[in-house]
Amino acid sequence: MRKRVATTALAGAIIWTAAFGTAPVWAQDVTANAYTEQEARIHEVLQKILNGHVNNNLDIKKLTDGAIRGIVAETGDPYTAYFTDDEFTNFIGEVEGQFSGIGIYVAQRNQSFFVDSVVTDSPASKADLRSGDEIVVINGQKIAGKTIDEVTEEMKGQSGTQVELQVRRHNQLITKIVKREDMQTSPVDSIMLDGKIGYMTLYTFSYNIADVFKEQLARLQKDGMKSLIIDLRDNPGGHIEGAIDIADLFVEHGTLVNMVSRSGKKLSIPATGKGTAIPMVVLVNGNTASASEILTGALQDHGAARIMGTKTFGKGTVQEITPLDKGGVLKMTVEEYFSPNMHKINGIGLVPDDVVQNPNEQVVKAITYLTGATSLHLFADGKVSFSGFPPAVTPFAKQVNGRWYIALRPFAQAYGYRISWDGAKQQAALRIGETERKYAVQGNPHVRSENGMTWVALDQLDRDFTAISLEKKEAELLVHIK
């Protein structure tokens, strides 16, 4: 799991009354008299509490905020919400990638947390935090047993304040004191992988995501991109216009999304005819939500991309955001959306074309689907990348006395190979295709056992499996896997 520090809200699919005109107004079932009666009840309770409650320091605004939240809660809709002005500022800052933090992405591996990547020119980069650093302590408190949301929450704070981190790097504990800053992060990152595969990670659907996406896509195309991976894992959504505009880049004809009002009226948003075909994979998981599901559904239903990963979140409603005349902001569900083929998303989610549970295997499967093969890049510090995909934190390979060893279980999980353990014989069995090899832990010069993990010498794996071949380069070793 990968999470940007200070971005935790489920952004959803949102529209703005101010920006896009007034949303449809449907006939009210409540009569004017009934409405007046209920409004009077609220006024009566508020007045009695303010005039008679033993606490004579009650804040009328806070009481009113609470009353509004109670009304909103009774809709039974988790996506309809009331914000105070300050709360809304924080909410929209997260949607737009504006936050006060230190500028790192956090990855969780089992029960441990690592710096997955560092934002350029951020407080974290200035403090020399590095990808692969294991975060052990935050502000004097150990984080073992916490959730990734709790860990990222502890690193949030006002601009100018400090957070103290203790990280483990190469088995050495290092203390870093990092000053938080206000930052604007890009909603999109992109790199070129081996085989001219463009890899674009979309973090949130901010107001400018379509422009940023097009700019980075054009750069990849200029560099000779032959195929594309779009990573929507852990993307909570945002502005629906961005999802529609990006889908339109790859779908030439037909509907991109269907919007249905509470009266049942359907509005189908059509493609503009500018779509361009390119071999493409979209990666999704259980945190891929809302606007991300609009994009996924459009590409899946039109066969524009192969969808891989796990079932998406299932947030298929649209929220209208309306600033209130007397202060505060209402975010209210006004429509439900469906995929181009009218697949229901809300409460159900989208099932990938290829269900792949392991995050590393998802990347490997995507690359293999587009190119037919992949390669491991082994670096001297033990990090691993898949065909140029940024180094994984999972322990995967290491050098011992100049000889490379591969951790069998993470390797098998990443590539979808079969791995088993015979406790009686103290040996691991690895199957690649029709070939199976067994590796006894005891008395085998090609095998190491550390902390319950079996490591096998890479040169031995090369000899045992025809699917594996090695290529030496100046600063790395490439393991080609068919």
Short mmCIF file of C-alpha atoms in Angstrom, two decimals:
data_model
loop_
_atom_site.label_atom_id
_atom_site.label_comp_id
_atom_site.label_asym_id
_atom_site.label_seq_id
_atom_site.Cartn_x
_atom_site.Cartn_y
_atom_site.Cartn_z
CA MET A 1 0.00 0.00 0.00
CA ARG A 2 1.26 3.44 -0.92
CA LYS A 3 -0.04 6.68 0.56
CA ARG A 4 0.88 10.32 0.19
CA VAL A 5 1.43 11.94 3.58
CA ALA A 6 -1.40 14.36 4.43
CA THR A 7 -3.79 12.98 1.83
CA THR A 8 -6.37 10.72 3.45
CA ALA A 9 -9.86 11.88 2.40
CA LEU A 10 -12.03 9.87 0.05
CA ALA A 11 -12.35 12.66 -2.46
CA GLY A 12 -15.21 11.16 -4.44
CA ALA A 13 -16.66 12.43 -7.69
CA ILE A 14 -17.46 16.08 -7.20
CA ILE A 15 -19.02 18.94 -9.13
CA TRP A 16 -19.09 22.59 -8.19
CA THR A 17 -22.25 24.63 -8.27
CA ALA A 18 -20.22 27.81 -8.75
CA ALA A 19 -18.02 26.41 -11.50
CA PHE A 20 -20.48 24.36 -13.53
CA GLY A 21 -23.82 26.03 -13.04
CA THR A 22 -26.72 25.11 -10.80
CA ALA A 23 -27.38 21.39 -10.47
CA PRO A 24 -30.83 20.01 -11.31
CA VAL A 25 -33.55 20.91 -8.82
CA TRP A 26 -36.09 18.15 -8.29
CA ALA A 27 -39.64 18.52 -7.01
CA GLN A 28 -39.83 18.41 -3.23
CA ASP A 29 -42.09 15.85 -1.58
CA VAL A 30 -42.24 17.89 1.61
CA THR A 31 -45.11 20.42 1.74
CA ALA A 32 -44.40 24.01 2.70
CA ASN A 33 -46.38 23.62 5.94
CA ALA A 34 -44.52 20.48 7.00
CA TYR A 35 -41.21 22.16 6.30
CA THR A 36 -42.18 25.22 8.36
CA GLU A 37 -43.23 23.01 11.27
CA GLN A 38 -39.93 21.13 11.35
CA GLU A 39 -37.91 24.32 10.99
CA ALA A 40 -39.79 25.71 14.01
CA ARG A 41 -38.86 22.60 16.05
CA ILE A 42 -35.16 23.21 15.38
CA HIS A 43 -35.52 26.87 16.30
CA GLU A 44 -37.40 25.97 19.51
CA VAL A 45 -34.74 23.48 20.70
CA LEU A 46 -31.92 25.85 19.90
CA GLN A 47 -33.61 28.70 21.74
CA LYS A 48 -34.42 26.63 24.85
CA ILE A 49 -30.87 25.29 25.15
CA LEU A 50 -29.30 28.72 24.76
CA ASN A 51 -31.69 30.30 27.28
CA GLY A 52 -31.96 27.55 29.87
CA HIS A 53 -29.02 25.14 29.78
CA VAL A 54 -26.79 25.17 32.90
CA ASN A 55 -23.81 25.84 30.62
CA ASN A 56 -24.25 29.52 29.82
CA ASN A 57 -21.14 29.64 27.61
CA LEU A 58 -22.54 27.60 24.72
CA ASP A 59 -21.50 28.71 21.22
CA ILE A 60 -24.55 29.18 18.98
CA LYS A 61 -22.50 28.55 15.85
CA LYS A 62 -21.15 25.26 17.15
CA LEU A 63 -24.66 24.19 18.16
CA THR A 64 -25.94 25.04 14.71
CA ASP A 65 -23.04 23.20 13.05
CA GLY A 66 -23.99 20.15 15.12
CA ALA A 67 -27.64 20.44 14.12
CA ILE A 68 -26.70 20.61 10.44
CA ARG A 69 -24.44 17.58 10.79
CA GLY A 70 -27.29 15.70 12.42
CA ILE A 71 -29.58 16.49 9.46
CA VAL A 72 -26.87 15.39 7.03
CA ALA A 73 -26.22 12.16 8.95
CA GLU A 74 -29.92 11.23 8.80
CA THR A 75 -29.70 10.98 5.00
CA GLY A 76 -27.88 7.70 5.57
CA ASP A 77 -25.44 8.68 2.82
CA PRO A 78 -21.76 8.56 3.86
CA TYR A 79 -20.80 10.92 1.03
CA THR A 80 -23.17 13.76 1.93
CA ALA A 81 -21.38 16.01 4.40
CA TYR A 82 -21.31 19.45 5.97
CA PHE A 83 -18.05 21.38 6.34
CA THR A 84 -17.24 24.48 8.27
CA ASP A 85 -15.21 26.92 6.20
CA ASP A 86 -11.95 25.72 7.77
CA GLU A 87 -12.86 22.06 7.34
CA PHE A 88 -13.69 22.67 3.70
CA THR A 89 -10.34 24.37 3.13
CA ASN A 90 -8.60 21.24 4.45
CA PHE A 91 -10.83 18.92 2.41
CA ILE A 92 -10.34 20.68 -0.90
CA GLY A 93 -6.62 21.04 -0.21
CA GLU A 94 -6.38 17.26 -0.08
CA VAL A 95 -8.37 16.86 -3.31
CA GLU A 96 -6.15 19.36 -5.09
CA GLY A 97 -2.88 18.02 -3.66
CA GLN A 98 -2.32 21.07 -1.47
CA PHE A 99 -1.15 20.21 2.02
CA SER A 100 1.21 21.01 4.81
CA GLY A 101 3.60 18.13 5.36
CA ILE A 102 7.06 16.80 4.78
CA GLY A 103 6.71 15.46 1.23
CA ILE A 104 7.06 11.69 1.29
CA TYR A 105 5.04 8.74 0.09
CA VAL A 106 4.68 5.97 2.63
CA ALA A 107 4.49 2.28 1.75
CA GLN A 108 3.37 -0.47 4.10
CA ARG A 109 4.99 -3.89 3.86
CA ASN A 110 3.41 -6.34 6.29
CA GLN A 111 3.58 -4.48 9.64
CA SER A 112 6.43 -2.13 8.71
CA PHE A 113 6.37 1.32 7.08
CA PHE A 114 8.88 2.65 4.58
CA VAL A 115 9.63 5.82 2.66
CA ASP A 116 8.42 4.77 -0.78
CA SER A 117 9.53 7.94 -2.53
CA VAL A 118 10.44 11.54 -1.72
CA VAL A 119 8.94 14.62 -3.38
CA THR A 120 11.58 16.70 -5.14
CA ASP A 121 12.62 19.88 -3.25
CA SER A 122 10.41 18.93 -0.30
CA PRO A 123 11.35 19.18 3.40
CA ALA A 124 11.99 15.42 3.34
CA SER A 125 14.45 15.71 0.45
CA LYS A 126 16.23 18.59 2.22
CA ALA A 127 16.51 16.41 5.34
CA ASP A 128 18.02 13.58 3.21
CA LEU A 129 15.21 11.10 3.77
CA ARG A 130 15.55 8.38 1.13
CA SER A 131 13.43 5.79 -0.59
CA GLY A 132 13.73 2.54 1.36
CA ASP A 133 14.21 4.15 4.77
CA GLU A 134 12.12 2.23 7.31
CA ILE A 135 10.14 4.57 9.57
CA VAL A 136 10.43 3.28 13.13
CA VAL A 137 9.60 6.17 15.48
CA ILE A 138 7.61 9.41 15.01
CA ASN A 139 7.96 12.12 17.65
CA GLY A 140 9.35 9.66 20.16
CA GLN A 141 6.56 7.09 19.68
CA LYS A 142 7.08 3.69 18.06
CA ILE A 143 4.68 3.12 15.16
CA ALA A 144 4.65 -0.68 15.14
CA GLY A 145 1.06 -1.94 15.07
CA LYS A 146 -0.42 1.29 13.68
CA THR A 147 -2.32 1.64 10.42
CA ILE A 148 -0.91 3.53 7.45
CA ASP A 149 -3.54 6.26 8.00
CA GLU A 150 -2.42 6.68 11.61
CA VAL A 151 1.22 6.88 10.53
CA THR A 152 0.59 9.54 7.89
CA GLU A 153 -1.68 11.46 10.26
CA GLU A 154 1.15 11.74 12.80
CA MET A 155 3.35 13.38 10.19
CA LYS A 156 0.79 16.05 9.38
CA GLY A 157 0.83 19.47 11.00
CA GLN A 158 0.94 23.20 10.47
CA SER A 159 3.54 24.68 8.20
CA GLY A 160 6.65 25.68 10.14
CA THR A 161 6.26 23.01 12.83
CA GLN A 162 8.67 20.09 13.12
CA VAL A 163 8.34 16.34 13.16
CA GLU A 164 11.08 14.05 14.45
CA LEU A 165 11.53 10.75 12.64
CA GLN A 166 13.76 7.82 13.49
CA VAL A 167 14.44 5.69 10.42
CA ARG A 168 16.40 2.52 9.84
CA ARG A 169 18.82 2.63 6.91
CA HIS A 170 21.18 -0.29 6.24
CA ASN A 171 20.56 -1.61 9.77
CA GLN A 172 21.52 1.75 11.29
CA LEU A 173 19.05 3.98 13.15
CA ILE A 174 19.12 7.62 12.03
CA THR A 175 17.20 10.55 13.53
CA LYS A 176 15.81 13.22 11.20
CA ILE A 177 14.11 16.45 12.27
CA VAL A 178 11.97 17.73 9.41
CA LYS A 179 10.15 21.08 9.24
CA ARG A 180 6.71 20.90 7.63
CA GLU A 181 5.93 23.19 4.68
CA ASP A 182 2.92 24.10 2.54
CA MET A 183 3.23 22.19 -0.72
CA GLN A 184 1.44 21.67 -4.00
CA THR A 185 2.05 18.20 -5.36
CA SER A 186 1.44 17.04 -8.90
CA PRO A 187 -1.61 14.79 -9.35
CA VAL A 188 0.41 12.73 -11.86
CA ASP A 189 3.86 11.13 -11.92
CA SER A 190 5.27 9.48 -15.03
CA ILE A 191 8.37 7.52 -16.03
CA MET A 192 9.47 5.43 -19.00
CA LEU A 193 10.08 1.75 -18.27
CA ASP A 194 12.05 -0.78 -20.28
CA GLY A 195 10.56 -1.54 -23.68
CA LYS A 196 9.26 2.02 -24.02
CA ILE A 197 6.38 1.42 -21.60
CA GLY A 198 5.01 4.67 -20.23
CA TYR A 199 4.02 4.43 -16.56
CA MET A 200 1.68 7.10 -15.19
CA THR A 201 0.54 7.20 -11.55
CA LEU A 202 -2.58 9.27 -10.85
CA TYR A 203 -2.90 10.24 -7.18
CA THR A 204 -6.08 12.30 -7.16
CA PHE A 205 -8.37 13.94 -9.71
CA SER A 206 -7.56 17.57 -8.99
CA TYR A 207 -9.05 20.39 -11.06
CA ASN A 208 -5.99 20.46 -13.36
CA ILE A 209 -5.33 16.74 -13.72
CA ALA A 210 -6.35 16.52 -17.38
CA ASP A 211 -3.89 19.25 -18.38
CA VAL A 212 -1.07 17.70 -16.34
CA PHE A 213 -1.88 14.24 -17.70
CA LYS A 214 -1.87 15.45 -21.32
CA GLU A 215 1.43 17.27 -20.81
CA GLN A 216 3.17 14.21 -19.36
CA LEU A 217 1.56 11.87 -21.90
CA ALA A 218 2.88 14.07 -24.73
CA ARG A 219 6.38 13.90 -23.25
CA LEU A 220 6.24 10.10 -23.09
CA GLN A 221 4.98 9.97 -26.68
CA LYS A 222 7.82 12.25 -27.79
CA ASP A 223 10.25 9.82 -26.12
CA GLY A 224 8.91 6.94 -28.21
CA MET A 225 6.33 5.34 -25.89
CA LYS A 226 4.91 2.12 -27.35
CA SER A 227 2.46 1.15 -24.59
CA LEU A 228 1.08 2.59 -21.37
CA ILE A 229 0.33 1.61 -17.76
CA ILE A 230 -2.02 3.88 -15.78
CA ASP A 231 -1.79 3.27 -12.03
CA LEU A 232 -5.03 4.19 -10.23
CA ARG A 233 -4.33 2.19 -7.08
CA ASP A 234 -5.25 4.12 -3.91
CA ASN A 235 -6.67 7.01 -5.99
CA PRO A 236 -9.77 8.23 -4.07
CA GLY A 237 -11.25 10.31 -6.91
CA GLY A 238 -11.98 14.01 -7.25
CA HIS A 239 -13.32 16.07 -10.15
CA ILE A 240 -15.36 13.98 -12.60
CA GLU A 241 -14.45 16.29 -15.48
CA GLY A 242 -10.83 15.18 -15.22
CA ALA A 243 -11.78 11.49 -15.41
CA ILE A 244 -14.01 12.14 -18.44
CA ASP A 245 -11.36 14.22 -20.23
CA ILE A 246 -8.69 11.54 -19.74
CA ALA A 247 -11.04 8.74 -20.86
CA ASP A 248 -11.80 10.78 -23.97
CA LEU A 249 -8.11 10.61 -24.95
CA PHE A 250 -8.39 6.84 -25.46
CA VAL A 251 -12.03 6.20 -26.43
CA GLU A 252 -12.96 7.23 -29.95
CA HIS A 253 -16.72 6.62 -30.06
CA GLY A 254 -19.59 5.92 -27.68
CA THR A 255 -20.51 6.82 -24.13
CA LEU A 256 -17.87 7.59 -21.50
CA VAL A 257 -20.17 7.57 -18.44
CA ASN A 258 -23.88 7.61 -17.65
CA MET A 259 -25.25 9.97 -15.00
CA VAL A 260 -28.67 9.23 -13.48
CA SER A 261 -30.61 11.75 -11.36
CA ARG A 262 -32.93 10.83 -8.48
CA SER A 263 -35.90 11.19 -10.86
CA GLY A 264 -34.35 8.53 -13.10
CA LYS A 265 -33.35 10.87 -15.89
CA LYS A 266 -30.18 9.61 -17.61
CA LEU A 267 -27.48 11.78 -19.12
CA SER A 268 -24.89 9.98 -21.25
CA ILE A 269 -21.58 11.77 -21.75
CA PRO A 270 -20.24 10.96 -25.24
CA ALA A 271 -16.69 10.67 -26.52
CA THR A 272 -15.65 13.49 -28.83
CA GLY A 273 -14.02 11.26 -31.44
CA LYS A 274 -10.45 12.22 -30.55
CA GLY A 275 -9.51 8.91 -28.88
CA THR A 276 -6.23 7.24 -29.82
CA ALA A 277 -5.63 3.52 -29.46
CA ILE A 278 -2.50 2.33 -27.62
CA PRO A 279 -1.78 -0.96 -25.81
CA MET A 280 -2.67 -0.13 -22.23
CA VAL A 281 -3.09 -1.62 -18.74
CA VAL A 282 -4.87 0.07 -15.82
CA LEU A 283 -3.93 -1.00 -12.28
CA VAL A 284 -6.66 -0.79 -9.61
CA ASN A 285 -7.29 -1.94 -6.04
CA GLY A 286 -9.84 -1.65 -3.25
CA ASN A 287 -8.98 2.03 -2.74
CA THR A 288 -9.58 2.96 -6.38
CA ALA A 289 -12.74 5.02 -6.02
CA SER A 290 -15.24 7.35 -7.65
CA ALA A 291 -13.70 9.46 -10.44
CA SER A 292 -11.05 6.73 -10.74
CA GLU A 293 -13.85 4.24 -11.31
CA ILE A 294 -15.37 6.48 -13.99
CA LEU A 295 -12.09 6.34 -15.91
CA THR A 296 -11.64 2.61 -15.27
CA GLY A 297 -15.19 1.77 -16.34
CA ALA A 298 -14.90 3.77 -19.56
CA LEU A 299 -11.62 2.12 -20.58
CA GLN A 300 -12.82 -1.36 -19.60
CA ASP A 301 -16.22 -1.25 -21.31
CA HIS A 302 -14.70 0.05 -24.56
CA GLY A 303 -11.82 -2.44 -24.49
CA ALA A 304 -9.34 0.42 -24.51
CA ALA A 305 -7.30 -1.06 -21.66
CA ARG A 306 -6.75 -4.30 -19.76
CA ILE A 307 -7.75 -3.81 -16.11
CA MET A 308 -5.57 -5.60 -13.53
CA GLY A 309 -5.50 -5.75 -9.74
CA THR A 310 -8.34 -6.20 -7.26
CA LYS A 311 -11.98 -5.08 -7.19
CA THR A 312 -12.41 -1.32 -6.89
CA PHE A 313 -14.02 0.52 -3.97
CA GLY A 314 -17.54 0.93 -5.38
CA LYS A 315 -18.27 4.63 -4.91
CA GLY A 316 -20.60 5.44 -7.80
CA THR A 317 -22.25 8.69 -6.77
CA VAL A 318 -21.65 12.34 -7.62
CA GLN A 319 -21.56 15.09 -5.01
CA GLU A 320 -22.52 18.71 -5.63
CA ILE A 321 -20.52 21.19 -3.55
CA THR A 322 -22.47 24.30 -2.56
CA PRO A 323 -21.17 27.19 -0.42
CA LEU A 324 -23.96 28.19 1.98
CA ASP A 325 -25.10 31.81 2.21
CA LYS A 326 -24.65 31.97 6.00
CA GLY A 327 -21.31 30.14 6.11
CA GLY A 328 -20.15 26.57 5.69
CA VAL A 329 -20.28 24.25 2.70
CA LEU A 330 -22.67 21.41 1.86
CA LYS A 331 -21.44 18.39 -0.12
CA MET A 332 -24.56 16.53 -1.24
CA THR A 333 -25.08 13.45 -3.37
CA VAL A 334 -27.15 14.45 -6.39
CA GLU A 335 -26.56 11.73 -9.00
CA GLU A 336 -25.44 8.14 -9.44
CA TYR A 337 -23.16 7.19 -12.29
CA PHE A 338 -22.85 3.97 -14.26
CA SER A 339 -20.25 2.65 -16.68
CA PRO A 340 -20.82 3.05 -20.45
CA ASN A 341 -22.49 -0.39 -20.54
CA MET A 342 -24.65 0.61 -17.53
CA HIS A 343 -22.75 -1.54 -15.03
CA LYS A 344 -23.68 -0.42 -11.53
CA ILE A 345 -20.63 0.75 -9.56
CA ASN A 346 -22.00 2.14 -6.30
CA GLY A 347 -21.70 -0.38 -3.49
CA ILE A 348 -20.36 -3.00 -5.91
CA GLY A 349 -17.15 -1.82 -7.56
CA LEU A 350 -15.54 -2.93 -10.80
CA VAL A 351 -13.98 -6.37 -11.20
CA PRO A 352 -10.66 -6.30 -13.09
CA ASP A 353 -10.17 -8.36 -16.24
CA ASP A 354 -7.28 -10.03 -14.41
CA VAL A 355 -7.62 -10.33 -10.63
CA VAL A 356 -4.12 -10.13 -9.13
CA GLN A 357 -3.78 -9.80 -5.36
CA ASN A 358 -0.08 -9.11 -4.79
CA PRO A 359 0.90 -5.47 -5.57
CA ASN A 360 4.32 -6.41 -6.97
CA GLU A 361 2.77 -9.12 -9.12
CA GLN A 362 0.27 -6.56 -10.45
CA VAL A 363 3.15 -4.50 -11.86
CA VAL A 364 4.91 -7.58 -13.24
CA LYS A 365 1.71 -8.86 -14.88
CA ALA A 366 1.08 -5.48 -16.48
CA ILE A 367 4.58 -5.31 -17.95
CA THR A 368 4.46 -8.92 -19.09
CA TYR A 369 1.06 -8.38 -20.73
CA LEU A 370 2.42 -5.47 -22.77
CA THR A 371 5.83 -6.88 -23.69
CA GLY A 372 5.63 -10.65 -23.21
CA ALA A 373 8.47 -10.65 -20.68
CA THR A 374 9.99 -8.65 -17.87
CA SER A 375 13.33 -8.22 -16.21
CA LEU A 376 14.61 -7.70 -12.69
CA HIS A 377 17.17 -4.97 -12.18
CA LEU A 378 19.40 -5.90 -9.25
CA PHE A 379 21.35 -3.06 -7.68
CA ALA A 380 24.36 -3.31 -5.40
CA ASP A 381 22.34 -2.08 -2.39
CA GLY A 382 19.93 -5.03 -2.71
CA LYS A 383 17.02 -3.05 -4.15
CA VAL A 384 15.04 -4.45 -7.03
CA SER A 385 13.08 -2.90 -9.86
CA PHE A 386 10.80 -4.54 -12.39
CA SER A 387 11.77 -3.52 -15.94
CA GLY A 388 12.72 -0.07 -14.68
CA PHE A 389 9.79 0.32 -12.26
CA PRO A 390 11.11 2.13 -9.16
CA PRO A 391 12.89 -0.15 -6.68
CA ALA A 392 10.63 -2.18 -4.43
CA VAL A 393 11.11 -2.09 -0.68
CA THR A 394 10.27 -5.77 -0.18
CA PRO A 395 13.45 -7.79 0.56
CA PHE A 396 14.03 -9.55 -2.70
CA ALA A 397 17.68 -9.95 -3.55
CA LYS A 398 21.04 -9.37 -1.91
CA GLN A 399 24.72 -9.92 -2.39
CA VAL A 400 26.70 -12.10 0.01
CA ASN A 401 30.44 -12.29 -0.61
CA GLY A 402 29.92 -11.11 -4.18
CA ARG A 403 27.21 -13.67 -4.97
CA TRP A 404 23.58 -12.70 -5.59
CA TYR A 405 20.79 -14.51 -3.75
CA ILE A 406 17.04 -14.35 -4.44
CA ALA A 407 14.38 -14.60 -1.70
CA LEU A 408 12.16 -17.35 -3.07
CA ARG A 409 8.78 -16.44 -1.59
CA PRO A 410 8.68 -12.72 -2.56
CA PHE A 411 10.11 -13.67 -5.96
CA ALA A 412 7.42 -16.31 -6.51
CA GLN A 413 4.66 -14.00 -5.29
CA ALA A 414 5.76 -11.18 -7.59
CA TYR A 415 5.73 -13.43 -10.65
CA GLY A 416 2.81 -15.63 -9.73
CA TYR A 417 4.94 -18.76 -9.45
CA ARG A 418 4.15 -21.66 -7.18
CA ILE A 419 6.15 -21.86 -3.97
CA SER A 420 5.78 -24.49 -1.24
CA TRP A 421 7.61 -25.56 1.91
CA ASP A 422 8.17 -29.10 3.19
CA GLY A 423 8.74 -28.76 6.93
CA ALA A 424 9.67 -32.39 7.41
CA LYS A 425 12.41 -32.26 4.80
CA GLN A 426 13.27 -28.60 5.46
CA GLN A 427 13.17 -27.71 1.79
CA ALA A 428 11.44 -25.19 -0.47
CA ALA A 429 10.02 -26.09 -3.86
CA LEU A 430 9.77 -23.54 -6.69
CA ARG A 431 7.74 -24.22 -9.83
CA ILE A 432 8.08 -22.09 -12.97
CA GLY A 433 5.86 -23.40 -15.74
CA GLU A 434 6.32 -27.16 -15.93
CA THR A 435 9.69 -27.11 -14.17
CA GLU A 436 9.98 -27.64 -10.44
CA ARG A 437 13.16 -27.55 -8.37
CA LYS A 438 13.58 -28.33 -4.68
CA TYR A 439 16.07 -26.56 -2.43
CA ALA A 440 17.05 -28.13 0.87
CA VAL A 441 18.12 -25.61 3.48
CA GLN A 442 20.62 -27.86 5.25
CA GLY A 443 23.92 -28.74 3.62
CA ASN A 444 23.25 -26.88 0.38
CA PRO A 445 25.97 -24.40 -0.62
CA HIS A 446 23.53 -22.60 -2.95
CA VAL A 447 20.88 -21.95 -0.29
CA ARG A 448 20.73 -19.61 2.70
CA SER A 449 18.06 -19.52 5.40
CA GLU A 450 17.56 -16.28 7.36
CA ASN A 451 14.67 -15.37 9.64
CA GLY A 452 12.44 -18.03 8.14
CA MET A 453 13.13 -16.95 4.55
CA THR A 454 14.83 -19.18 1.97
CA TRP A 455 17.38 -17.54 -0.33
CA VAL A 456 18.73 -19.33 -3.40
CA ALA A 457 21.81 -18.31 -5.36
CA LEU A 458 20.83 -16.53 -8.57
CA ASP A 459 23.38 -18.40 -10.68
CA GLN A 460 21.82 -21.67 -9.47
CA LEU A 461 18.33 -20.48 -10.45
CA ASP A 462 19.75 -19.54 -13.84
CA ARG A 463 20.99 -23.11 -14.28
CA ASP A 464 17.75 -24.66 -13.01
CA PHE A 465 15.19 -22.74 -15.06
CA THR A 466 15.30 -22.00 -18.79
CA ALA A 467 12.85 -19.13 -18.19
CA ILE A 468 15.62 -17.22 -16.38
CA SER A 469 18.66 -15.68 -18.04
CA LEU A 470 21.24 -13.17 -16.79
CA GLU A 471 22.77 -10.07 -18.35
CA LYS A 472 25.51 -8.08 -16.65
CA LYS A 473 25.64 -4.30 -16.95
CA GLU A 474 27.95 -1.72 -15.44
CA ALA A 475 25.99 -0.84 -12.31
CA GLU A 476 23.39 -3.57 -12.24
CA LEU A 477 22.53 -7.15 -13.06
CA LEU A 478 19.51 -7.83 -15.27
CA VAL A 479 17.52 -11.00 -14.73
CA HIS A 480 15.40 -11.65 -17.82
CA ILE A 481 12.29 -13.74 -17.15
CA LYS A 482 10.18 -15.10 -19.96
#
